[in-house]
Amino acid sequence: MRDVCVIGLGLIGGSVLRAAVTSGRKSWGAAAVSGPVPGSDADTASADGYDASADVADALRRAAATDAVVVLAVPLTAVRPVLALVEEHAPGCLLTDVTSVKAPVRDAVREVAPSVTFVGGHPMAGTAESGWPAATEGLFDGAAWVTTVEEDTDLMAWKEVAALALDFGARVVPLDSETHDKTAARISHLPHLMAAVLAAVGAEGGPVAAALAAGSFTDGTRVAGTRPELVRAMTEGNREALLPVLDEALGALGAARGSLASTGGLTSTVQTGHDAVRRIAEQRLAPRTTVRVRLAAPDARDALRAVGERGGRITAVEGDTVVAEVP
């Protein structure tokens, strides 16, 4: 197993470091800051007994010396500066990331760190909390972890990144970057925006609203508690994919408003949402068939992407073959 170097020790990066150590891999991390900061994630991780520092360059040099896989766990706004450090101190490394938008990271890697072997990643896991104290070694248990498959992806490198995610207890979903970003706009980035709007509207109700707010409000606004700069990075960074999805949502809200104003009824809106939740649940529980993809096959990339596009997942890596379950 390769060693693991994690750059960025917040909720996701910190959980990656914890999970990597638990999996038995030699692992270390660094917070992407210019120097030691009292109370920083690096200091807190170190105090908890993990190999962590605020010296990103040194961590990357260690990765280069040991041929470790480097995991980039910084917000999208910090990706390019950190990639420049990767290219300087760990050229040619195996690099993956856990950023919530994939196409912009892929393009930045090609431009800023062309020497690396890159496989994009995104674990669909998290909480409204942030920073090292919120990180847990079990955050990825049962979570979907996208590993990107592009036309130029090195499939042996992809296999290593997939194996890393599987070691953390995740379900690996192979997709190209554009499919990931369009889907994340629907099931992650739009919900963050909707939660922000719901929270703002609810707060206008003042102390009475605060006293009465119960499950429907707290469930719908939970992610509005996420650090604003992180939400801005993911939503603004996925602007192209998010805009048409936001238009869909506005259209549905407009239709609901029009129906309520004209007829006093909301049957269509409520029933459509109810049916959609049931349909998603049925799709997630659909019976699955086991298939195998040989990574040396000429059509391996297409086969891997087909697994993800059908709602399937990789469950194991066996030599040069991956085992998948598809509905």
Short mmCIF file of the C-alpha atoms (twelve columns), coordinates in Angstrom:
data_MODEL
# 
_entry.id   MODEL 
# 
loop_
_atom_site.group_PDB 
_atom_site.id 
_atom_site.type_symbol 
_atom_site.label_atom_id 
_atom_site.label_alt_id 
_atom_site.label_comp_id 
_atom_site.label_asym_id 
_atom_site.label_seq_id 
_atom_site.Cartn_x 
_atom_site.Cartn_y 
_atom_site.Cartn_z 
_atom_site.pdbx_PDB_model_num 
ATOM 1   C CA . MET A 1   0.000   0.000  0.000   1 
ATOM 2   C CA . ARG A 2   1.246   3.478  -0.822  1 
ATOM 3   C CA . ASP A 3   1.833   6.036  1.891   1 
ATOM 4   C CA . VAL A 4   -0.666  8.897  2.006   1 
ATOM 5   C CA . CYS A 5   0.061   12.632 2.189   1 
ATOM 6   C CA . VAL A 6   -2.966  14.828 2.845   1 
ATOM 7   C CA . ILE A 7   -2.833  18.556 2.096   1 
ATOM 8   C CA . GLY A 8   -5.627  20.292 3.986   1 
ATOM 9   C CA . LEU A 9   -6.779  19.063 7.395   1 
ATOM 10  C CA . GLY A 10  -10.339 20.278 7.676   1 
ATOM 11  C CA . LEU A 11  -13.414 18.055 7.945   1 
ATOM 12  C CA . ILE A 12  -12.774 16.008 4.793   1 
ATOM 13  C CA . GLY A 13  -8.972  16.129 4.726   1 
ATOM 14  C CA . GLY A 14  -8.806  15.404 8.424   1 
ATOM 15  C CA . SER A 15  -11.141 12.443 7.993   1 
ATOM 16  C CA . VAL A 16  -8.967  11.174 5.124   1 
ATOM 17  C CA . LEU A 17  -5.882  11.325 7.356   1 
ATOM 18  C CA . ARG A 18  -7.663  9.579  10.206  1 
ATOM 19  C CA . ALA A 19  -9.039  6.893  7.889   1 
ATOM 20  C CA . ALA A 20  -5.669  6.381  6.185   1 
ATOM 21  C CA . VAL A 21  -3.950  5.819  9.514   1 
ATOM 22  C CA . THR A 22  -6.695  3.417  10.593  1 
ATOM 23  C CA . SER A 23  -6.329  1.482  7.323   1 
ATOM 24  C CA . GLY A 24  -2.678  0.800  8.185   1 
ATOM 25  C CA . ARG A 25  -1.066  3.173  5.709   1 
ATOM 26  C CA . LYS A 26  1.807   5.389  6.784   1 
ATOM 27  C CA . SER A 27  0.207   8.821  6.551   1 
ATOM 28  C CA . TRP A 28  0.895   12.446 7.296   1 
ATOM 29  C CA . GLY A 29  -0.740  15.761 6.586   1 
ATOM 30  C CA . ALA A 30  -0.222  19.473 6.351   1 
ATOM 31  C CA . ALA A 31  -2.554  22.421 6.589   1 
ATOM 32  C CA . ALA A 32  -2.389  24.714 3.591   1 
ATOM 33  C CA . VAL A 33  -1.258  27.810 5.475   1 
ATOM 34  C CA . SER A 34  1.900   29.894 5.282   1 
ATOM 35  C CA . GLY A 35  3.216   28.998 8.712   1 
ATOM 36  C CA . PRO A 36  2.332   27.618 12.155  1 
ATOM 37  C CA . VAL A 37  -0.832  29.219 13.481  1 
ATOM 38  C CA . PRO A 38  -1.837  28.648 17.111  1 
ATOM 39  C CA . GLY A 39  -5.048  26.651 17.181  1 
ATOM 40  C CA . SER A 40  -4.785  25.702 13.506  1 
ATOM 41  C CA . ASP A 41  -5.975  22.354 12.173  1 
ATOM 42  C CA . ALA A 42  -2.347  21.259 11.892  1 
ATOM 43  C CA . ASP A 43  -1.652  22.056 15.547  1 
ATOM 44  C CA . THR A 44  -4.833  20.331 16.678  1 
ATOM 45  C CA . ALA A 45  -4.137  17.226 14.592  1 
ATOM 46  C CA . SER A 46  -0.592  17.068 15.934  1 
ATOM 47  C CA . ALA A 47  -1.850  17.426 19.492  1 
ATOM 48  C CA . ASP A 48  -4.159  14.467 18.810  1 
ATOM 49  C CA . GLY A 49  -1.140  12.348 17.943  1 
ATOM 50  C CA . TYR A 50  -1.184  12.550 14.143  1 
ATOM 51  C CA . ASP A 51  1.807   13.364 11.953  1 
ATOM 52  C CA . ALA A 52  0.759   16.853 10.905  1 
ATOM 53  C CA . SER A 53  2.362   20.233 10.347  1 
ATOM 54  C CA . ALA A 54  1.810   23.583 8.682   1 
ATOM 55  C CA . ASP A 55  4.720   23.056 6.268   1 
ATOM 56  C CA . VAL A 56  3.068   22.030 3.008   1 
ATOM 57  C CA . ALA A 57  6.314   22.043 1.031   1 
ATOM 58  C CA . ASP A 58  8.000   19.673 3.490   1 
ATOM 59  C CA . ALA A 59  5.018   17.314 3.444   1 
ATOM 60  C CA . LEU A 60  5.155   17.224 -0.349  1 
ATOM 61  C CA . ARG A 61  8.891   16.570 -0.372  1 
ATOM 62  C CA . ARG A 62  8.272   13.588 1.909   1 
ATOM 63  C CA . ALA A 63  5.619   12.396 -0.528  1 
ATOM 64  C CA . ALA A 64  8.064   12.653 -3.419  1 
ATOM 65  C CA . ALA A 65  10.737  10.753 -1.489  1 
ATOM 66  C CA . THR A 66  8.413   7.863  -0.626  1 
ATOM 67  C CA . ASP A 67  6.239   7.852  -3.782  1 
ATOM 68  C CA . ALA A 68  3.168   8.540  -1.651  1 
ATOM 69  C CA . VAL A 69  -0.257  9.346  -3.045  1 
ATOM 70  C CA . VAL A 70  -1.026  13.019 -2.426  1 
ATOM 71  C CA . VAL A 71  -4.602  13.898 -1.502  1 
ATOM 72  C CA . LEU A 72  -5.567  17.507 -2.136  1 
ATOM 73  C CA . ALA A 73  -8.184  18.504 0.454   1 
ATOM 74  C CA . VAL A 74  -8.425  22.271 0.110   1 
ATOM 75  C CA . PRO A 75  -11.301 24.486 -1.092  1 
ATOM 76  C CA . LEU A 76  -11.547 25.125 -4.820  1 
ATOM 77  C CA . THR A 77  -10.273 28.676 -4.322  1 
ATOM 78  C CA . ALA A 78  -6.991  27.325 -2.918  1 
ATOM 79  C CA . VAL A 79  -6.428  24.573 -5.477  1 
ATOM 80  C CA . ARG A 80  -4.186  26.424 -7.926  1 
ATOM 81  C CA . PRO A 81  -1.686  27.782 -5.373  1 
ATOM 82  C CA . VAL A 82  -1.355  24.359 -3.775  1 
ATOM 83  C CA . LEU A 83  -0.992  22.694 -7.181  1 
ATOM 84  C CA . ALA A 84  1.943   24.996 -7.856  1 
ATOM 85  C CA . LEU A 85  3.590   23.637 -4.688  1 
ATOM 86  C CA . VAL A 86  2.834   20.075 -5.788  1 
ATOM 87  C CA . GLU A 87  4.490   20.676 -9.155  1 
ATOM 88  C CA . GLU A 88  7.520   22.205 -7.440  1 
ATOM 89  C CA . HIS A 89  8.043   19.729 -4.603  1 
ATOM 90  C CA . ALA A 90  6.395   16.470 -5.731  1 
ATOM 91  C CA . PRO A 91  6.533   16.418 -9.532  1 
ATOM 92  C CA . GLY A 92  5.327   13.209 -11.076 1 
ATOM 93  C CA . CYS A 93  3.387   12.142 -7.994  1 
ATOM 94  C CA . LEU A 94  0.071   10.291 -7.962  1 
ATOM 95  C CA . LEU A 95  -2.411  13.015 -7.062  1 
ATOM 96  C CA . THR A 96  -6.061  12.841 -6.173  1 
ATOM 97  C CA . ASP A 97  -8.430  15.300 -4.528  1 
ATOM 98  C CA . VAL A 98  -11.651 15.496 -2.543  1 
ATOM 99  C CA . THR A 99  -12.964 18.768 -3.968  1 
ATOM 100 C CA . SER A 100 -16.695 19.085 -4.591  1 
ATOM 101 C CA . VAL A 101 -16.303 20.256 -8.212  1 
ATOM 102 C CA . LYS A 102 -14.343 18.139 -10.660 1 
ATOM 103 C CA . ALA A 103 -13.923 19.761 -14.086 1 
ATOM 104 C CA . PRO A 104 -12.272 22.956 -12.757 1 
ATOM 105 C CA . VAL A 105 -9.819  20.894 -10.673 1 
ATOM 106 C CA . ARG A 106 -8.989  18.652 -13.628 1 
ATOM 107 C CA . ASP A 107 -8.359  21.691 -15.829 1 
ATOM 108 C CA . ALA A 108 -6.233  23.364 -13.138 1 
ATOM 109 C CA . VAL A 109 -4.098  20.240 -12.762 1 
ATOM 110 C CA . ARG A 110 -3.477  20.092 -16.501 1 
ATOM 111 C CA . GLU A 111 -2.411  23.725 -16.512 1 
ATOM 112 C CA . VAL A 112 -0.522  24.135 -13.224 1 
ATOM 113 C CA . ALA A 113 0.813   20.642 -12.440 1 
ATOM 114 C CA . PRO A 114 1.146   18.817 -15.766 1 
ATOM 115 C CA . SER A 115 3.791   16.419 -14.446 1 
ATOM 116 C CA . VAL A 116 1.485   14.640 -11.987 1 
ATOM 117 C CA . THR A 117 -0.649  11.576 -12.579 1 
ATOM 118 C CA . PHE A 118 -4.096  12.805 -11.571 1 
ATOM 119 C CA . VAL A 119 -7.298  10.995 -10.680 1 
ATOM 120 C CA . GLY A 120 -10.073 13.255 -9.458  1 
ATOM 121 C CA . GLY A 121 -12.132 12.270 -6.448  1 
ATOM 122 C CA . HIS A 122 -15.082 13.455 -4.405  1 
ATOM 123 C CA . PRO A 123 -16.470 11.650 -1.358  1 
ATOM 124 C CA . MET A 124 -20.162 12.473 -1.012  1 
ATOM 125 C CA . ALA A 125 -19.939 12.828 2.744   1 
ATOM 126 C CA . GLY A 126 -19.749 15.617 5.248   1 
ATOM 127 C CA . THR A 127 -21.498 17.552 7.965   1 
ATOM 128 C CA . ALA A 128 -22.315 21.187 8.595   1 
ATOM 129 C CA . GLU A 129 -19.308 21.299 10.918  1 
ATOM 130 C CA . SER A 130 -15.805 22.085 9.712   1 
ATOM 131 C CA . GLY A 131 -12.172 21.831 10.756  1 
ATOM 132 C CA . TRP A 132 -10.074 19.038 12.226  1 
ATOM 133 C CA . PRO A 133 -12.204 18.639 15.378  1 
ATOM 134 C CA . ALA A 134 -15.166 17.625 13.188  1 
ATOM 135 C CA . ALA A 135 -13.165 14.974 11.308  1 
ATOM 136 C CA . THR A 136 -13.823 11.283 12.002  1 
ATOM 137 C CA . GLU A 137 -12.196 8.107  10.692  1 
ATOM 138 C CA . GLY A 138 -15.624 6.657  9.861   1 
ATOM 139 C CA . LEU A 139 -16.959 9.611  7.857   1 
ATOM 140 C CA . PHE A 140 -16.760 7.693  4.575   1 
ATOM 141 C CA . ASP A 141 -18.328 4.419  5.710   1 
ATOM 142 C CA . GLY A 142 -20.946 3.569  3.084   1 
ATOM 143 C CA . ALA A 143 -20.551 6.927  1.313   1 
ATOM 144 C CA . ALA A 144 -20.371 7.284  -2.454  1 
ATOM 145 C CA . TRP A 145 -16.867 8.330  -3.529  1 
ATOM 146 C CA . VAL A 146 -16.598 9.512  -7.124  1 
ATOM 147 C CA . THR A 147 -13.333 8.652  -8.872  1 
ATOM 148 C CA . THR A 148 -13.102 10.338 -12.257 1 
ATOM 149 C CA . VAL A 149 -12.456 8.497  -15.484 1 
ATOM 150 C CA . GLU A 150 -11.397 10.740 -18.366 1 
ATOM 151 C CA . GLU A 151 -10.130 9.704  -21.781 1 
ATOM 152 C CA . ASP A 152 -6.545  10.249 -20.619 1 
ATOM 153 C CA . THR A 153 -6.919  8.692  -17.147 1 
ATOM 154 C CA . ASP A 154 -4.190  6.207  -16.249 1 
ATOM 155 C CA . LEU A 155 -6.308  3.241  -15.173 1 
ATOM 156 C CA . MET A 156 -3.585  1.726  -13.002 1 
ATOM 157 C CA . ALA A 157 -3.457  5.014  -11.092 1 
ATOM 158 C CA . TRP A 158 -7.267  5.077  -11.020 1 
ATOM 159 C CA . LYS A 159 -7.208  1.589  -9.496  1 
ATOM 160 C CA . GLU A 160 -4.954  2.793  -6.677  1 
ATOM 161 C CA . VAL A 161 -7.226  5.726  -5.888  1 
ATOM 162 C CA . ALA A 162 -10.272 3.457  -5.999  1 
ATOM 163 C CA . ALA A 163 -8.561  0.997  -3.640  1 
ATOM 164 C CA . LEU A 164 -7.791  3.865  -1.250  1 
ATOM 165 C CA . ALA A 165 -11.460 4.890  -1.133  1 
ATOM 166 C CA . LEU A 166 -12.530 1.272  -0.656  1 
ATOM 167 C CA . ASP A 167 -10.086 0.982  2.253   1 
ATOM 168 C CA . PHE A 168 -11.954 3.877  3.857   1 
ATOM 169 C CA . GLY A 169 -15.273 2.026  3.592   1 
ATOM 170 C CA . ALA A 170 -16.634 4.063  0.688   1 
ATOM 171 C CA . ARG A 171 -18.586 2.935  -2.397  1 
ATOM 172 C CA . VAL A 172 -16.584 3.930  -5.484  1 
ATOM 173 C CA . VAL A 173 -18.562 5.531  -8.317  1 
ATOM 174 C CA . PRO A 174 -16.632 6.035  -11.580 1 
ATOM 175 C CA . LEU A 175 -17.772 9.053  -13.619 1 
ATOM 176 C CA . ASP A 176 -16.337 11.659 -15.938 1 
ATOM 177 C CA . SER A 177 -15.945 15.149 -14.478 1 
ATOM 178 C CA . GLU A 178 -18.806 16.767 -16.385 1 
ATOM 179 C CA . THR A 179 -21.326 14.118 -15.333 1 
ATOM 180 C CA . HIS A 180 -20.220 14.503 -11.737 1 
ATOM 181 C CA . ASP A 181 -20.561 18.286 -11.811 1 
ATOM 182 C CA . LYS A 182 -24.012 18.248 -13.429 1 
ATOM 183 C CA . THR A 183 -25.245 15.704 -10.908 1 
ATOM 184 C CA . ALA A 184 -23.642 17.429 -7.911  1 
ATOM 185 C CA . ALA A 185 -25.410 20.624 -8.946  1 
ATOM 186 C CA . ARG A 186 -28.736 18.818 -8.450  1 
ATOM 187 C CA . ILE A 187 -28.138 16.822 -5.296  1 
ATOM 188 C CA . SER A 188 -25.572 18.926 -3.421  1 
ATOM 189 C CA . HIS A 189 -25.075 22.471 -4.627  1 
ATOM 190 C CA . LEU A 190 -28.732 23.401 -5.205  1 
ATOM 191 C CA . PRO A 191 -29.672 21.998 -1.760  1 
ATOM 192 C CA . HIS A 192 -27.034 24.283 -0.200  1 
ATOM 193 C CA . LEU A 193 -28.583 27.295 -1.913  1 
ATOM 194 C CA . MET A 194 -32.110 26.238 -0.991  1 
ATOM 195 C CA . ALA A 195 -31.052 25.728 2.630   1 
ATOM 196 C CA . ALA A 196 -29.587 29.241 2.695   1 
ATOM 197 C CA . VAL A 197 -32.832 30.711 1.368   1 
ATOM 198 C CA . LEU A 198 -34.984 28.688 3.763   1 
ATOM 199 C CA . ALA A 199 -32.863 29.763 6.724   1 
ATOM 200 C CA . ALA A 200 -33.034 33.433 5.736   1 
ATOM 201 C CA . VAL A 201 -36.820 33.338 5.227   1 
ATOM 202 C CA . GLY A 202 -37.343 31.474 8.492   1 
ATOM 203 C CA . ALA A 203 -35.202 33.905 10.467  1 
ATOM 204 C CA . GLU A 204 -37.436 36.754 9.335   1 
ATOM 205 C CA . GLY A 205 -40.056 35.243 11.604  1 
ATOM 206 C CA . GLY A 206 -38.086 36.430 14.613  1 
ATOM 207 C CA . PRO A 207 -38.227 34.879 18.089  1 
ATOM 208 C CA . VAL A 208 -41.571 33.165 17.470  1 
ATOM 209 C CA . ALA A 209 -40.124 31.348 14.466  1 
ATOM 210 C CA . ALA A 210 -37.100 30.335 16.532  1 
ATOM 211 C CA . ALA A 211 -39.383 28.971 19.243  1 
ATOM 212 C CA . LEU A 212 -41.557 26.973 16.831  1 
ATOM 213 C CA . ALA A 213 -38.910 25.681 14.410  1 
ATOM 214 C CA . ALA A 214 -38.911 21.884 14.436  1 
ATOM 215 C CA . GLY A 215 -37.879 18.972 12.239  1 
ATOM 216 C CA . SER A 216 -38.962 20.227 8.834   1 
ATOM 217 C CA . PHE A 217 -37.071 23.489 9.321   1 
ATOM 218 C CA . THR A 218 -33.934 22.010 10.883  1 
ATOM 219 C CA . ASP A 219 -33.753 19.214 8.291   1 
ATOM 220 C CA . GLY A 220 -34.175 21.662 5.436   1 
ATOM 221 C CA . THR A 221 -31.618 24.177 6.721   1 
ATOM 222 C CA . ARG A 222 -28.934 21.921 8.237   1 
ATOM 223 C CA . VAL A 223 -26.290 22.577 5.587   1 
ATOM 224 C CA . ALA A 224 -26.828 26.333 5.840   1 
ATOM 225 C CA . GLY A 225 -24.595 26.038 8.899   1 
ATOM 226 C CA . THR A 226 -21.624 25.137 6.678   1 
ATOM 227 C CA . ARG A 227 -18.852 27.741 6.516   1 
ATOM 228 C CA . PRO A 228 -20.015 30.311 3.907   1 
ATOM 229 C CA . GLU A 229 -16.676 30.406 2.097   1 
ATOM 230 C CA . LEU A 230 -16.877 26.651 1.484   1 
ATOM 231 C CA . VAL A 231 -20.414 26.883 0.118   1 
ATOM 232 C CA . ARG A 232 -19.424 29.780 -2.119  1 
ATOM 233 C CA . ALA A 233 -16.433 27.857 -3.441  1 
ATOM 234 C CA . MET A 234 -18.493 24.836 -4.467  1 
ATOM 235 C CA . THR A 235 -21.518 26.691 -5.854  1 
ATOM 236 C CA . GLU A 236 -19.673 29.469 -7.646  1 
ATOM 237 C CA . GLY A 237 -17.081 26.987 -8.885  1 
ATOM 238 C CA . ASN A 238 -19.858 24.919 -10.483 1 
ATOM 239 C CA . ARG A 239 -21.652 27.909 -11.978 1 
ATOM 240 C CA . GLU A 240 -22.108 26.472 -15.459 1 
ATOM 241 C CA . ALA A 241 -23.833 23.316 -14.215 1 
ATOM 242 C CA . LEU A 242 -25.714 25.007 -11.376 1 
ATOM 243 C CA . LEU A 243 -27.425 27.788 -13.339 1 
ATOM 244 C CA . PRO A 244 -29.794 25.566 -15.386 1 
ATOM 245 C CA . VAL A 245 -30.633 23.487 -12.302 1 
ATOM 246 C CA . LEU A 246 -31.383 26.658 -10.367 1 
ATOM 247 C CA . ASP A 247 -33.647 27.723 -13.247 1 
ATOM 248 C CA . GLU A 248 -35.507 24.400 -12.887 1 
ATOM 249 C CA . ALA A 249 -36.019 25.005 -9.183  1 
ATOM 250 C CA . LEU A 250 -37.188 28.574 -9.730  1 
ATOM 251 C CA . GLY A 251 -39.598 27.354 -12.395 1 
ATOM 252 C CA . ALA A 252 -41.053 24.768 -10.017 1 
ATOM 253 C CA . LEU A 253 -41.402 27.358 -7.240  1 
ATOM 254 C CA . GLY A 254 -42.995 29.776 -9.682  1 
ATOM 255 C CA . ALA A 255 -45.496 27.120 -10.749 1 
ATOM 256 C CA . ALA A 256 -46.318 26.400 -7.113  1 
ATOM 257 C CA . ARG A 257 -46.810 30.086 -6.425  1 
ATOM 258 C CA . GLY A 258 -49.045 30.483 -9.471  1 
ATOM 259 C CA . SER A 259 -51.161 27.480 -8.539  1 
ATOM 260 C CA . LEU A 260 -51.560 28.608 -4.942  1 
ATOM 261 C CA . ALA A 261 -52.530 32.116 -6.013  1 
ATOM 262 C CA . SER A 262 -54.997 31.057 -8.708  1 
ATOM 263 C CA . THR A 263 -56.637 27.900 -7.371  1 
ATOM 264 C CA . GLY A 264 -55.497 27.684 -3.763  1 
ATOM 265 C CA . GLY A 265 -54.074 24.217 -4.463  1 
ATOM 266 C CA . LEU A 266 -50.579 22.731 -4.360  1 
ATOM 267 C CA . THR A 267 -51.410 19.159 -5.338  1 
ATOM 268 C CA . SER A 268 -49.023 18.974 -8.290  1 
ATOM 269 C CA . THR A 269 -46.008 20.361 -6.411  1 
ATOM 270 C CA . VAL A 270 -46.490 18.271 -3.281  1 
ATOM 271 C CA . GLN A 271 -47.333 15.042 -5.103  1 
ATOM 272 C CA . THR A 272 -44.428 15.411 -7.543  1 
ATOM 273 C CA . GLY A 273 -41.978 15.843 -4.692  1 
ATOM 274 C CA . HIS A 274 -43.440 12.932 -2.747  1 
ATOM 275 C CA . ASP A 275 -43.243 10.656 -5.789  1 
ATOM 276 C CA . ALA A 276 -39.673 11.774 -6.495  1 
ATOM 277 C CA . VAL A 277 -38.480 10.853 -3.008  1 
ATOM 278 C CA . ARG A 278 -40.044 7.421  -3.343  1 
ATOM 279 C CA . ARG A 279 -38.527 6.949  -6.783  1 
ATOM 280 C CA . ILE A 280 -35.034 7.805  -5.536  1 
ATOM 281 C CA . ALA A 281 -35.459 5.408  -2.614  1 
ATOM 282 C CA . GLU A 282 -36.566 2.627  -4.968  1 
ATOM 283 C CA . GLN A 283 -33.586 3.241  -7.249  1 
ATOM 284 C CA . ARG A 284 -31.186 3.064  -4.330  1 
ATOM 285 C CA . LEU A 285 -32.711 -0.224 -3.161  1 
ATOM 286 C CA . ALA A 286 -33.013 -1.828 -6.600  1 
ATOM 287 C CA . PRO A 287 -31.549 -5.348 -6.955  1 
ATOM 288 C CA . ARG A 288 -27.976 -5.323 -8.252  1 
ATOM 289 C CA . THR A 289 -25.990 -7.551 -10.555 1 
ATOM 290 C CA . THR A 290 -22.282 -8.199 -10.178 1 
ATOM 291 C CA . VAL A 291 -20.109 -7.342 -13.171 1 
ATOM 292 C CA . ARG A 292 -16.341 -7.283 -13.677 1 
ATOM 293 C CA . VAL A 293 -14.321 -4.772 -15.636 1 
ATOM 294 C CA . ARG A 294 -10.840 -5.725 -16.799 1 
ATOM 295 C CA . LEU A 295 -8.776  -2.545 -16.722 1 
ATOM 296 C CA . ALA A 296 -6.554  -3.677 -19.582 1 
ATOM 297 C CA . ALA A 297 -9.537  -4.057 -21.927 1 
ATOM 298 C CA . PRO A 298 -9.748  -1.535 -24.799 1 
ATOM 299 C CA . ASP A 299 -13.178 -0.348 -23.651 1 
ATOM 300 C CA . ALA A 300 -12.373 -0.264 -19.928 1 
ATOM 301 C CA . ARG A 301 -12.910 3.479  -19.549 1 
ATOM 302 C CA . ASP A 302 -16.332 3.299  -21.183 1 
ATOM 303 C CA . ALA A 303 -17.225 0.282  -19.064 1 
ATOM 304 C CA . LEU A 304 -16.227 2.022  -15.843 1 
ATOM 305 C CA . ARG A 305 -18.187 5.160  -16.684 1 
ATOM 306 C CA . ALA A 306 -21.197 3.011  -17.591 1 
ATOM 307 C CA . VAL A 307 -21.128 1.519  -14.085 1 
ATOM 308 C CA . GLY A 308 -21.379 4.981  -12.549 1 
ATOM 309 C CA . GLU A 309 -23.959 6.292  -15.010 1 
ATOM 310 C CA . ARG A 310 -26.245 3.339  -14.231 1 
ATOM 311 C CA . GLY A 311 -26.077 4.123  -10.524 1 
ATOM 312 C CA . GLY A 312 -23.600 1.327  -9.877  1 
ATOM 313 C CA . ARG A 313 -20.549 1.151  -7.655  1 
ATOM 314 C CA . ILE A 314 -17.185 -0.555 -7.440  1 
ATOM 315 C CA . THR A 315 -16.998 -2.958 -4.515  1 
ATOM 316 C CA . ALA A 316 -13.563 -4.536 -4.868  1 
ATOM 317 C CA . VAL A 317 -10.265 -4.459 -6.741  1 
ATOM 318 C CA . GLU A 318 -8.845  -7.844 -7.747  1 
ATOM 319 C CA . GLY A 319 -5.531  -7.532 -9.577  1 
ATOM 320 C CA . ASP A 320 -6.203  -5.809 -12.901 1 
ATOM 321 C CA . THR A 321 -9.962  -6.302 -12.544 1 
ATOM 322 C CA . VAL A 322 -12.560 -4.364 -10.575 1 
ATOM 323 C CA . VAL A 323 -15.794 -5.857 -9.284  1 
ATOM 324 C CA . ALA A 324 -18.920 -3.730 -9.558  1 
ATOM 325 C CA . GLU A 325 -22.579 -3.893 -8.601  1 
ATOM 326 C CA . VAL A 326 -25.076 -2.309 -11.007 1 
ATOM 327 C CA . PRO A 327 -28.872 -2.039 -10.841 1 
# 
